[in-house]
PDB file of C-alpha atoms in Angstrom:
ATOM      1  CA  UNK A  21      13.181  -8.531   6.008  1.00  0.00           C
ATOM      2  CA  UNK A  22      10.030  -8.467   3.903  1.00  0.00           C
ATOM      3  CA  UNK A  23       6.925 -10.104   5.280  1.00  0.00           C
ATOM      4  CA  UNK A  24       3.634 -10.450   3.403  1.00  0.00           C
ATOM      5  CA  UNK A  25       0.595 -11.822   5.212  1.00  0.00           C
ATOM      6  CA  UNK A  26      -2.680 -12.431   3.418  1.00  0.00           C
ATOM      7  CA  UNK A  27      -5.597 -12.929   5.804  1.00  0.00           C
ATOM      8  CA  UNK A  28      -8.160 -13.146   2.989  1.00  0.00           C
ATOM      9  CA  UNK A  29      -9.195 -15.880   0.572  1.00  0.00           C
ATOM     10  CA  UNK A  30      -8.110 -13.767  -2.398  1.00  0.00           C
ATOM     11  CA  UNK A  31      -5.022 -15.177  -4.098  1.00  0.00           C
ATOM     12  CA  UNK A  32      -2.523 -12.351  -4.252  1.00  0.00           C
ATOM     13  CA  UNK A  33       0.714 -12.152  -6.281  1.00  0.00           C
ATOM     14  CA  UNK A  34       2.941 -12.330  -3.183  1.00  0.00           C
ATOM     15  CA  UNK A  35       6.181 -13.005  -5.065  1.00  0.00           C
ATOM     16  CA  UNK A  36       5.546 -10.056  -7.377  1.00  0.00           C
ATOM     17  CA  UNK A  37       4.813  -7.803  -4.394  1.00  0.00           C
ATOM     18  CA  UNK A  38       8.032  -8.946  -2.713  1.00  0.00           C
ATOM     19  CA  UNK A  39      10.054  -8.160  -5.846  1.00  0.00           C
ATOM     20  CA  UNK A  40       8.509  -4.697  -6.106  1.00  0.00           C
ATOM     21  CA  UNK A  41       9.397  -4.009  -2.475  1.00  0.00           C
ATOM     22  CA  UNK A  42      12.969  -5.178  -3.139  1.00  0.00           C
ATOM     23  CA  UNK A  43      13.220  -2.823  -6.136  1.00  0.00           C
ATOM     24  CA  UNK A  44      11.787   0.021  -4.060  1.00  0.00           C
ATOM     25  CA  UNK A  45      14.422  -0.577  -1.377  1.00  0.00           C
ATOM     26  CA  UNK A  46      17.173  -0.467  -4.013  1.00  0.00           C
ATOM     27  CA  UNK A  47      15.745   2.568  -5.826  1.00  0.00           C
ATOM     28  CA  UNK A  48      15.507   4.597  -2.622  1.00  0.00           C
ATOM     29  CA  UNK A  49      18.825   3.257  -1.269  1.00  0.00           C
ATOM     30  CA  UNK A  50      17.232   2.126   1.986  1.00  0.00           C
ATOM     31  CA  UNK A  51      19.624   0.383   4.349  1.00  0.00           C
ATOM     32  CA  UNK A  52      18.412  -2.154   6.904  1.00  0.00           C
ATOM     33  CA  UNK A  53      14.833  -1.597   5.754  1.00  0.00           C
ATOM     34  CA  UNK A  54      12.239  -4.133   6.752  1.00  0.00           C
ATOM     35  CA  UNK A  55       8.527  -4.056   6.063  1.00  0.00           C
ATOM     36  CA  UNK A  56       5.472  -6.077   6.915  1.00  0.00           C
ATOM     37  CA  UNK A  57       2.487  -6.028   4.565  1.00  0.00           C
ATOM     38  CA  UNK A  58      -0.896  -7.349   5.663  1.00  0.00           C
ATOM     39  CA  UNK A  59      -3.728  -7.951   3.211  1.00  0.00           C
ATOM     40  CA  UNK A  60      -7.082  -7.756   4.986  1.00  0.00           C
ATOM     41  CA  UNK A  61     -10.795  -7.260   4.269  1.00  0.00           C
ATOM     42  CA  UNK A  62     -13.305  -4.463   4.819  1.00  0.00           C
ATOM     43  CA  UNK A  63     -14.473  -5.284   8.339  1.00  0.00           C
ATOM     44  CA  UNK A  64     -10.985  -5.366   9.865  1.00  0.00           C
ATOM     45  CA  UNK A  65      -9.882  -2.294   7.892  1.00  0.00           C
ATOM     46  CA  UNK A  66     -12.961  -0.367   8.994  1.00  0.00           C
ATOM     47  CA  UNK A  67     -12.084  -1.178  12.603  1.00  0.00           C
ATOM     48  CA  UNK A  68      -8.443  -0.139  12.171  1.00  0.00           C
ATOM     49  CA  UNK A  69      -9.328   3.032  10.262  1.00  0.00           C
ATOM     50  CA  UNK A  70     -11.706   4.048  13.047  1.00  0.00           C
ATOM     51  CA  UNK A  71      -9.209   3.223  15.796  1.00  0.00           C
ATOM     52  CA  UNK A  72      -6.239   5.047  14.251  1.00  0.00           C
ATOM     53  CA  UNK A  73      -7.806   7.775  12.118  1.00  0.00           C
ATOM     54  CA  UNK A  74     -11.334   8.238  13.451  1.00  0.00           C
ATOM     55  CA  UNK A  75     -13.016   7.300  10.146  1.00  0.00           C
ATOM     56  CA  UNK A  76     -15.779   4.705  10.439  1.00  0.00           C
ATOM     57  CA  UNK A  77     -15.237   3.192   6.989  1.00  0.00           C
ATOM     58  CA  UNK A  78     -12.663   1.020   5.266  1.00  0.00           C
ATOM     59  CA  UNK A  79      -9.789   2.608   3.370  1.00  0.00           C
ATOM     60  CA  UNK A  80      -7.385   1.226   0.775  1.00  0.00           C
ATOM     61  CA  UNK A  81      -4.195   1.436   2.822  1.00  0.00           C
ATOM     62  CA  UNK A  82      -2.896   2.316   6.255  1.00  0.00           C
ATOM     63  CA  UNK A  83       0.821   2.794   6.838  1.00  0.00           C
ATOM     64  CA  UNK A  84       2.416   2.693  10.260  1.00  0.00           C
ATOM     65  CA  UNK A  85       5.890   4.197  10.025  1.00  0.00           C
ATOM     66  CA  UNK A  86       6.874   3.348  13.591  1.00  0.00           C
ATOM     67  CA  UNK A  87       6.227  -0.344  12.838  1.00  0.00           C
ATOM     68  CA  UNK A  88       7.215  -0.325   9.146  1.00  0.00           C
ATOM     69  CA  UNK A  89       3.844  -1.897   8.490  1.00  0.00           C
ATOM     70  CA  UNK A  90       1.452  -1.490   5.581  1.00  0.00           C
ATOM     71  CA  UNK A  91      -2.107  -2.753   5.795  1.00  0.00           C
ATOM     72  CA  UNK A  92      -4.078  -3.058   2.553  1.00  0.00           C
ATOM     73  CA  UNK A  93      -7.795  -3.742   2.167  1.00  0.00           C
ATOM     74  CA  UNK A  94      -8.143  -6.029  -0.855  1.00  0.00           C
ATOM     75  CA  UNK A  95     -11.891  -5.397  -1.118  1.00  0.00           C
ATOM     76  CA  UNK A  96     -11.357  -1.637  -1.404  1.00  0.00           C
ATOM     77  CA  UNK A  97      -8.576  -2.292  -3.926  1.00  0.00           C
ATOM     78  CA  UNK A  98     -10.929  -4.358  -6.086  1.00  0.00           C
ATOM     79  CA  UNK A  99     -13.637  -1.677  -5.963  1.00  0.00           C
ATOM     80  CA  UNK A 100     -11.163   1.094  -6.799  1.00  0.00           C
ATOM     81  CA  UNK A 101      -9.737  -0.922  -9.674  1.00  0.00           C
ATOM     82  CA  UNK A 102     -13.202  -1.392 -11.132  1.00  0.00           C
ATOM     83  CA  UNK A 103     -13.935   2.346 -10.822  1.00  0.00           C
ATOM     84  CA  UNK A 104     -10.603   3.130 -12.509  1.00  0.00           C
ATOM     85  CA  UNK A 105     -11.065   0.466 -15.223  1.00  0.00           C
ATOM     86  CA  UNK A 106      -7.826  -1.278 -14.339  1.00  0.00           C
ATOM     87  CA  UNK A 107      -6.898  -4.687 -13.004  1.00  0.00           C
ATOM     88  CA  UNK A 108      -7.065  -5.171  -9.260  1.00  0.00           C
ATOM     89  CA  UNK A 109      -3.480  -6.464  -9.307  1.00  0.00           C
ATOM     90  CA  UNK A 110      -2.190  -3.223 -10.841  1.00  0.00           C
ATOM     91  CA  UNK A 111      -4.170  -1.208  -8.274  1.00  0.00           C
ATOM     92  CA  UNK A 112      -2.772  -3.407  -5.497  1.00  0.00           C
ATOM     93  CA  UNK A 113       0.769  -2.732  -6.708  1.00  0.00           C
ATOM     94  CA  UNK A 114       0.135   1.009  -6.969  1.00  0.00           C
ATOM     95  CA  UNK A 115      -1.297   1.130  -3.439  1.00  0.00           C
ATOM     96  CA  UNK A 116       1.621  -0.944  -2.117  1.00  0.00           C
ATOM     97  CA  UNK A 117       4.058   1.630  -3.539  1.00  0.00           C
ATOM     98  CA  UNK A 118       1.920   4.421  -2.067  1.00  0.00           C
ATOM     99  CA  UNK A 119       2.186   2.751   1.337  1.00  0.00           C
ATOM    100  CA  UNK A 120       5.947   2.362   0.953  1.00  0.00           C
ATOM    101  CA  UNK A 121       6.269   6.071   0.174  1.00  0.00           C
ATOM    102  CA  UNK A 122       4.439   6.823   3.419  1.00  0.00           C
ATOM    103  CA  UNK A 123       6.876   4.615   5.328  1.00  0.00           C
ATOM    104  CA  UNK A 124       9.857   6.619   4.104  1.00  0.00           C
ATOM    105  CA  UNK A 125       8.312   9.946   5.047  1.00  0.00           C
ATOM    106  CA  UNK A 126       6.126  11.114   2.188  1.00  0.00           C
ATOM    107  CA  UNK A 127       2.755  12.542   3.150  1.00  0.00           C
ATOM    108  CA  UNK A 128      -0.515  13.208   1.353  1.00  0.00           C
ATOM    109  CA  UNK A 129      -2.381  15.317   3.893  1.00  0.00           C
ATOM    110  CA  UNK A 130      -3.060  18.085   1.352  1.00  0.00           C
ATOM    111  CA  UNK A 131      -4.337  17.858  -2.210  1.00  0.00           C
ATOM    112  CA  UNK A 132      -1.028  19.052  -3.682  1.00  0.00           C
ATOM    113  CA  UNK A 133       0.948  16.510  -1.621  1.00  0.00           C
ATOM    114  CA  UNK A 134      -1.524  13.779  -2.593  1.00  0.00           C
ATOM    115  CA  UNK A 135      -1.040  14.561  -6.283  1.00  0.00           C
ATOM    116  CA  UNK A 136       2.752  14.574  -5.848  1.00  0.00           C
ATOM    117  CA  UNK A 137       2.632  11.181  -4.129  1.00  0.00           C
ATOM    118  CA  UNK A 138       0.537   9.780  -6.960  1.00  0.00           C
ATOM    119  CA  UNK A 139       3.070  11.107  -9.476  1.00  0.00           C
ATOM    120  CA  UNK A 140       6.027   9.675  -7.509  1.00  0.00           C
ATOM    121  CA  UNK A 141       4.299   6.311  -7.315  1.00  0.00           C
ATOM    122  CA  UNK A 142       3.599   6.323 -11.039  1.00  0.00           C
ATOM    123  CA  UNK A 143       7.197   7.364 -11.772  1.00  0.00           C
ATOM    124  CA  UNK A 144       8.542   4.468  -9.701  1.00  0.00           C
ATOM    125  CA  UNK A 145       6.208   1.979 -11.392  1.00  0.00           C
ATOM    126  CA  UNK A 146       7.402   3.141 -14.823  1.00  0.00           C
ATOM    127  CA  UNK A 147      10.932   2.123 -13.796  1.00  0.00           C
ATOM    128  CA  UNK A 148       9.871  -1.492 -13.246  1.00  0.00           C
TER     129      UNK A 148
END
């Protein structure tokens, strides 16, 4: 089951996100995989990031493997997209894939692992 919940007023490409998740599931041969994606804003993300990671600031994505849940801050996504000179939708998709990689066990707790995760995400997106 794929669930996408948008708690913001920003219109997101939910169908496109669902299709990307479906392709990810097929590409990684995941059986009985379900995921819930929540799109939230800065204030809620700041609260969650502080509660679960001890950082008193918003972040782009939090992944909870035990719940198969990805939480994305659309305001951070829009700021990052602007900094990277790309569309916020493409940044949203990239961060969604990054969150999915976390759910299946990939980690980015070191710089080398972070760079590998970025490369894996980009490789997957090239397949679309």
